[in-house]
N, CA, C and O atoms as a DFTB+ gen file, in Angstrom:
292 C
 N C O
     1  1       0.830      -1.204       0.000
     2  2       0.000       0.000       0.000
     3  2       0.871       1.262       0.000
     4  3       0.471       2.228      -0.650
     5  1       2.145       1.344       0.743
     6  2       2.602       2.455       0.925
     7  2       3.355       2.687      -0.573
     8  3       3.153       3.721      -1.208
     9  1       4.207       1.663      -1.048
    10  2       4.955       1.607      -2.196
    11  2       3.956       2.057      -3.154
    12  3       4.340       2.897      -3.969
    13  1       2.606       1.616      -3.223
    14  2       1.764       2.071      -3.992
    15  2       1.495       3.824      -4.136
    16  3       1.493       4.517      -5.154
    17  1       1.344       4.090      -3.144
    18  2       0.941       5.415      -3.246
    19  2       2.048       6.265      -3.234
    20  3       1.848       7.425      -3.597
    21  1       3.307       5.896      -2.854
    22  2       4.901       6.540      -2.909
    23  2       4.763       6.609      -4.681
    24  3       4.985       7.753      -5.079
    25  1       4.466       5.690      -5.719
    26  2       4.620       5.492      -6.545
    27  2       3.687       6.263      -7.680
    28  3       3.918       6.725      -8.797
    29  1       2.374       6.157      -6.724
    30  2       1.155       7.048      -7.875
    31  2       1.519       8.544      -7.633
    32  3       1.103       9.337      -8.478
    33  1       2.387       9.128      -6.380
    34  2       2.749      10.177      -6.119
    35  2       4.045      11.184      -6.599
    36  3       4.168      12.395      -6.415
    37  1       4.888      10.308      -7.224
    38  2       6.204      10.377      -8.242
    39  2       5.516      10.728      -9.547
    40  3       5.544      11.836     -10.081
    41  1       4.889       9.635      -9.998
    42  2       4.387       9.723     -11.051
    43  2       3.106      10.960     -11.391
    44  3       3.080      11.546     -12.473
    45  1       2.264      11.180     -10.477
    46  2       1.634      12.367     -10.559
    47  2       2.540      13.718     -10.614
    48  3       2.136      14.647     -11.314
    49  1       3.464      13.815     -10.064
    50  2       4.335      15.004      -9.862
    51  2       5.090      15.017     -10.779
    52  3       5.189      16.159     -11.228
    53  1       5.829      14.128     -11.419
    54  2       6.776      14.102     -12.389
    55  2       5.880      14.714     -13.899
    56  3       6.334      15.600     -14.623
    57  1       4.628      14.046     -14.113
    58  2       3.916      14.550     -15.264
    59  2       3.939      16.482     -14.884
    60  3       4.278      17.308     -15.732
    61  1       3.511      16.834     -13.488
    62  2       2.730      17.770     -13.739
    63  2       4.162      18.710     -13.251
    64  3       4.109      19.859     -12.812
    65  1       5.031      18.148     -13.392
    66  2       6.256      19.238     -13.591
    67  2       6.919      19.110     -14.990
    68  3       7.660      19.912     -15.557
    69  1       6.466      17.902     -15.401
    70  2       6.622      17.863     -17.234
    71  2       6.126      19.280     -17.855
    72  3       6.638      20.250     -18.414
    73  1       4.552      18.751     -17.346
    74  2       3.541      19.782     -18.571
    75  2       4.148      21.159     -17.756
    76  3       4.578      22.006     -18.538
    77  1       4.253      21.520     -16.286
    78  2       5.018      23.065     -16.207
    79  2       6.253      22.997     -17.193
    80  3       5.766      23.171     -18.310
    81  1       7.129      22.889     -17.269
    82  2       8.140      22.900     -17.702
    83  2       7.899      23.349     -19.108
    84  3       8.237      24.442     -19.563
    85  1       7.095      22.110     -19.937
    86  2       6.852      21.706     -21.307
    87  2       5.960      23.797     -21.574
    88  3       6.182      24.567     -22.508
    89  1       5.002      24.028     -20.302
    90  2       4.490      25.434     -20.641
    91  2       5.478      26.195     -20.831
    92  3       5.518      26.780     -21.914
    93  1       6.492      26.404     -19.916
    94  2       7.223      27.745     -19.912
    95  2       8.354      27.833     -20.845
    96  3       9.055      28.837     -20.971
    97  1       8.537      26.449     -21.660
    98  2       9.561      26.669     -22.861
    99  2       8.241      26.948     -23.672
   100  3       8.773      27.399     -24.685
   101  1       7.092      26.988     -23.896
   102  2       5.954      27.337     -24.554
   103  2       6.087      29.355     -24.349
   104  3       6.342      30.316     -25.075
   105  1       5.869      29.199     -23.469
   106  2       5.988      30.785     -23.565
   107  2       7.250      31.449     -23.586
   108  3       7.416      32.567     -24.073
   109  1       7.933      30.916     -23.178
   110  2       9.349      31.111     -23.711
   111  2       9.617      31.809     -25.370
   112  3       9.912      32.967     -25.666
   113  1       9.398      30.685     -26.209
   114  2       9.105      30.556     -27.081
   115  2       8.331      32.082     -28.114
   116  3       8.823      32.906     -28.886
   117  1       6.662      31.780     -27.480
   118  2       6.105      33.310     -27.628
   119  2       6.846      33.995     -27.446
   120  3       6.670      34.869     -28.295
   121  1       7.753      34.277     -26.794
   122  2       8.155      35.575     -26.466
   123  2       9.644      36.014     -27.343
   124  3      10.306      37.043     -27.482
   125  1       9.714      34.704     -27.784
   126  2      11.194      34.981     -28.358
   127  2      10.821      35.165     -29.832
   128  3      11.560      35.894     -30.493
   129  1       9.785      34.605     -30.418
   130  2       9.088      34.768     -31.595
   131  2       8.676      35.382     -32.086
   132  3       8.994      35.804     -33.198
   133  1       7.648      35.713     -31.309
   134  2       6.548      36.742     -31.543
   135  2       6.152      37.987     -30.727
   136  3       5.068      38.537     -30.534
   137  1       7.530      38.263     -30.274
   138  2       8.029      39.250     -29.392
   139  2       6.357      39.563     -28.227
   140  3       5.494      40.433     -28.349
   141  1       6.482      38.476     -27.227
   142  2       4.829      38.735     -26.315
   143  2       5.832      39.191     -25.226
   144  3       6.958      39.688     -25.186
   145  1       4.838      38.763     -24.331
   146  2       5.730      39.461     -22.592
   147  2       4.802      38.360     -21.886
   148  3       4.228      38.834     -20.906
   149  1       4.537      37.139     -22.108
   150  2       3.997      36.004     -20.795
   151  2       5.356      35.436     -20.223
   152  3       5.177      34.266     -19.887
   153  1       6.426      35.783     -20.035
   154  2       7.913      35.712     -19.455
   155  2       7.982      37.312     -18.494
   156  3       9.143      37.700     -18.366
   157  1       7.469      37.759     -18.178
   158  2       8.044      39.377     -17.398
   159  2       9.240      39.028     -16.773
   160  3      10.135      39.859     -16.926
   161  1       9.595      37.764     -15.926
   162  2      10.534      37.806     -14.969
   163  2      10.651      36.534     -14.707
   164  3       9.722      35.728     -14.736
   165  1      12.497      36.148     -14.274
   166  2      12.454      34.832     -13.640
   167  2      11.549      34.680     -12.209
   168  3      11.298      33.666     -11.558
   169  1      11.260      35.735     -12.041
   170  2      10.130      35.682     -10.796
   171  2       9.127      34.707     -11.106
   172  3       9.003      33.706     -10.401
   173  1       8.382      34.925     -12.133
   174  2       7.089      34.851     -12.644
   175  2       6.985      32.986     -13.034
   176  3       6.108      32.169     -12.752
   177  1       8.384      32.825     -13.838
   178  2       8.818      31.550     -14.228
   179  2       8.739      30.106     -13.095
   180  3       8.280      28.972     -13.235
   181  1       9.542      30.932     -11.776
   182  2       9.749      30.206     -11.030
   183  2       8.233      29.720     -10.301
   184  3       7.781      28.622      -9.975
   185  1       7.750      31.027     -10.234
   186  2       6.236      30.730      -8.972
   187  2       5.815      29.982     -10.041
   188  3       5.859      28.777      -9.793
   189  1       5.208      30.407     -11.739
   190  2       4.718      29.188     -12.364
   191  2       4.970      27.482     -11.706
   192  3       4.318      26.740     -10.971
   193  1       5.913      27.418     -12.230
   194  2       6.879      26.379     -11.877
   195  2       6.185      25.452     -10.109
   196  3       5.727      24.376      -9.726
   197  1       6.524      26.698      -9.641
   198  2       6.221      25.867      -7.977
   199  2       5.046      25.718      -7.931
   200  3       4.745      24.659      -7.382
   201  1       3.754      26.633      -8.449
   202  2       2.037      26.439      -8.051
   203  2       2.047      25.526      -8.739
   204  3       1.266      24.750      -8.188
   205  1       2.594      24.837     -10.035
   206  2       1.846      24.014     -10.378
   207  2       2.591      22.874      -9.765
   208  3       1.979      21.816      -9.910
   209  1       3.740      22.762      -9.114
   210  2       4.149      21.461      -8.447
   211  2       3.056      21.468      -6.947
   212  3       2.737      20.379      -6.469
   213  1       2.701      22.386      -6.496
   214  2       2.292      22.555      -4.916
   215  2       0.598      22.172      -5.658
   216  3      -0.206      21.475      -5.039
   217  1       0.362      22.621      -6.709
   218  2      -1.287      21.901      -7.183
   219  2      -1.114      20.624      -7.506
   220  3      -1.543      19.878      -6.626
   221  1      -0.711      20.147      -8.308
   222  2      -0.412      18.732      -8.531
   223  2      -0.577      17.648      -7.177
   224  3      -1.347      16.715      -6.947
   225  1       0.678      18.344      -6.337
   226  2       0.659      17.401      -5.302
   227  2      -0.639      17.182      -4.307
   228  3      -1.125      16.212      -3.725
   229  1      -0.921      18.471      -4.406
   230  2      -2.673      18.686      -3.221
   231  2      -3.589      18.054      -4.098
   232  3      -4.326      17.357      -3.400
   233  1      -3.884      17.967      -5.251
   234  2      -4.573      16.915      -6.067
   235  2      -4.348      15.483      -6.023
   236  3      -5.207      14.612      -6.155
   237  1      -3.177      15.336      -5.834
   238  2      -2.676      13.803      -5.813
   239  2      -3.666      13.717      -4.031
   240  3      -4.806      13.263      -4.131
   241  1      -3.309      14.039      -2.909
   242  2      -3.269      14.640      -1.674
   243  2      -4.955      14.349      -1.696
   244  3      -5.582      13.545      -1.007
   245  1      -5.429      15.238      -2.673
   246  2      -6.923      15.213      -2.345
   247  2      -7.782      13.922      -2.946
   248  3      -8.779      13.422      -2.424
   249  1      -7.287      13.611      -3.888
   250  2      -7.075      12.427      -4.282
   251  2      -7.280      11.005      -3.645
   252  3      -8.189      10.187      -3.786
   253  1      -6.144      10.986      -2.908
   254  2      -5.861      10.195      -2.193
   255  2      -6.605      10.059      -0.965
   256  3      -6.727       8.964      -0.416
   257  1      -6.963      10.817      -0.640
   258  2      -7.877      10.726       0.844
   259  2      -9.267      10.510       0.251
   260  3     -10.112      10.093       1.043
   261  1      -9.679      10.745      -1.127
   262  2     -11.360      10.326      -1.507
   263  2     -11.222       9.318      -1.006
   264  3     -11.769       8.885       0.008
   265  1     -10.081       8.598      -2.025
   266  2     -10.458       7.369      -2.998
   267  2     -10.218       6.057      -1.344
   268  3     -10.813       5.022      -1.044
   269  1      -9.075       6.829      -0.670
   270  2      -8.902       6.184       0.705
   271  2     -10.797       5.611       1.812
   272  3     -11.277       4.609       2.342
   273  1     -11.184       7.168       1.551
   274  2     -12.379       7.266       2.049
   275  2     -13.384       6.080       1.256
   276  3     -13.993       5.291       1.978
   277  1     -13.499       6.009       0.088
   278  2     -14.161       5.168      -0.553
   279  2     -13.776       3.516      -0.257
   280  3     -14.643       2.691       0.035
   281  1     -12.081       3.136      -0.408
   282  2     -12.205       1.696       0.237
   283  2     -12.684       1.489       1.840
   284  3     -12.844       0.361       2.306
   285  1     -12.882       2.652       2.582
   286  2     -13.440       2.160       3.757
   287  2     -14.908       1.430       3.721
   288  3     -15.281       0.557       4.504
   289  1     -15.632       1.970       2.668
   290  2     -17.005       1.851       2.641
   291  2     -17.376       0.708       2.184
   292  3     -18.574       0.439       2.093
């Protein structure tokens, strides 16, 4: 059980720091192209970056306590 959920919890986080990542060479991109401004600052990059690791995980988190709640029943 624990290996299990150590495991659905890697794997949830690893995707959803993929798709961050995979965004901000996306706007990256815009901006180097098509001269935009969704880059203002490595400020901006980084918090991207962390809300969507700190959402991911509280999803996995919230997740996990349904579906927990549900095998009790």
């Amino acid at each position: 059980q624990t290996n299990h959920k150590l495991a659905s919890f890697i794997i949830v986080f690893s995707v959803v720091t993929t798709t961050a990542v995979i965004w901000e060479f996306f706007e990256f991109f815009l901006d180097f192209f098509l001269k935009t401004a969704t880059q203002p600052s490595i400020g901006d990059t980084m918090a991207d970056l962390f809300f969507g690791m700190v959402g991911g995980s509280l999803a996995w988190l919230i997740f996990d306590i349904m579906h927990h709640k549900d095998l009790k029943k």
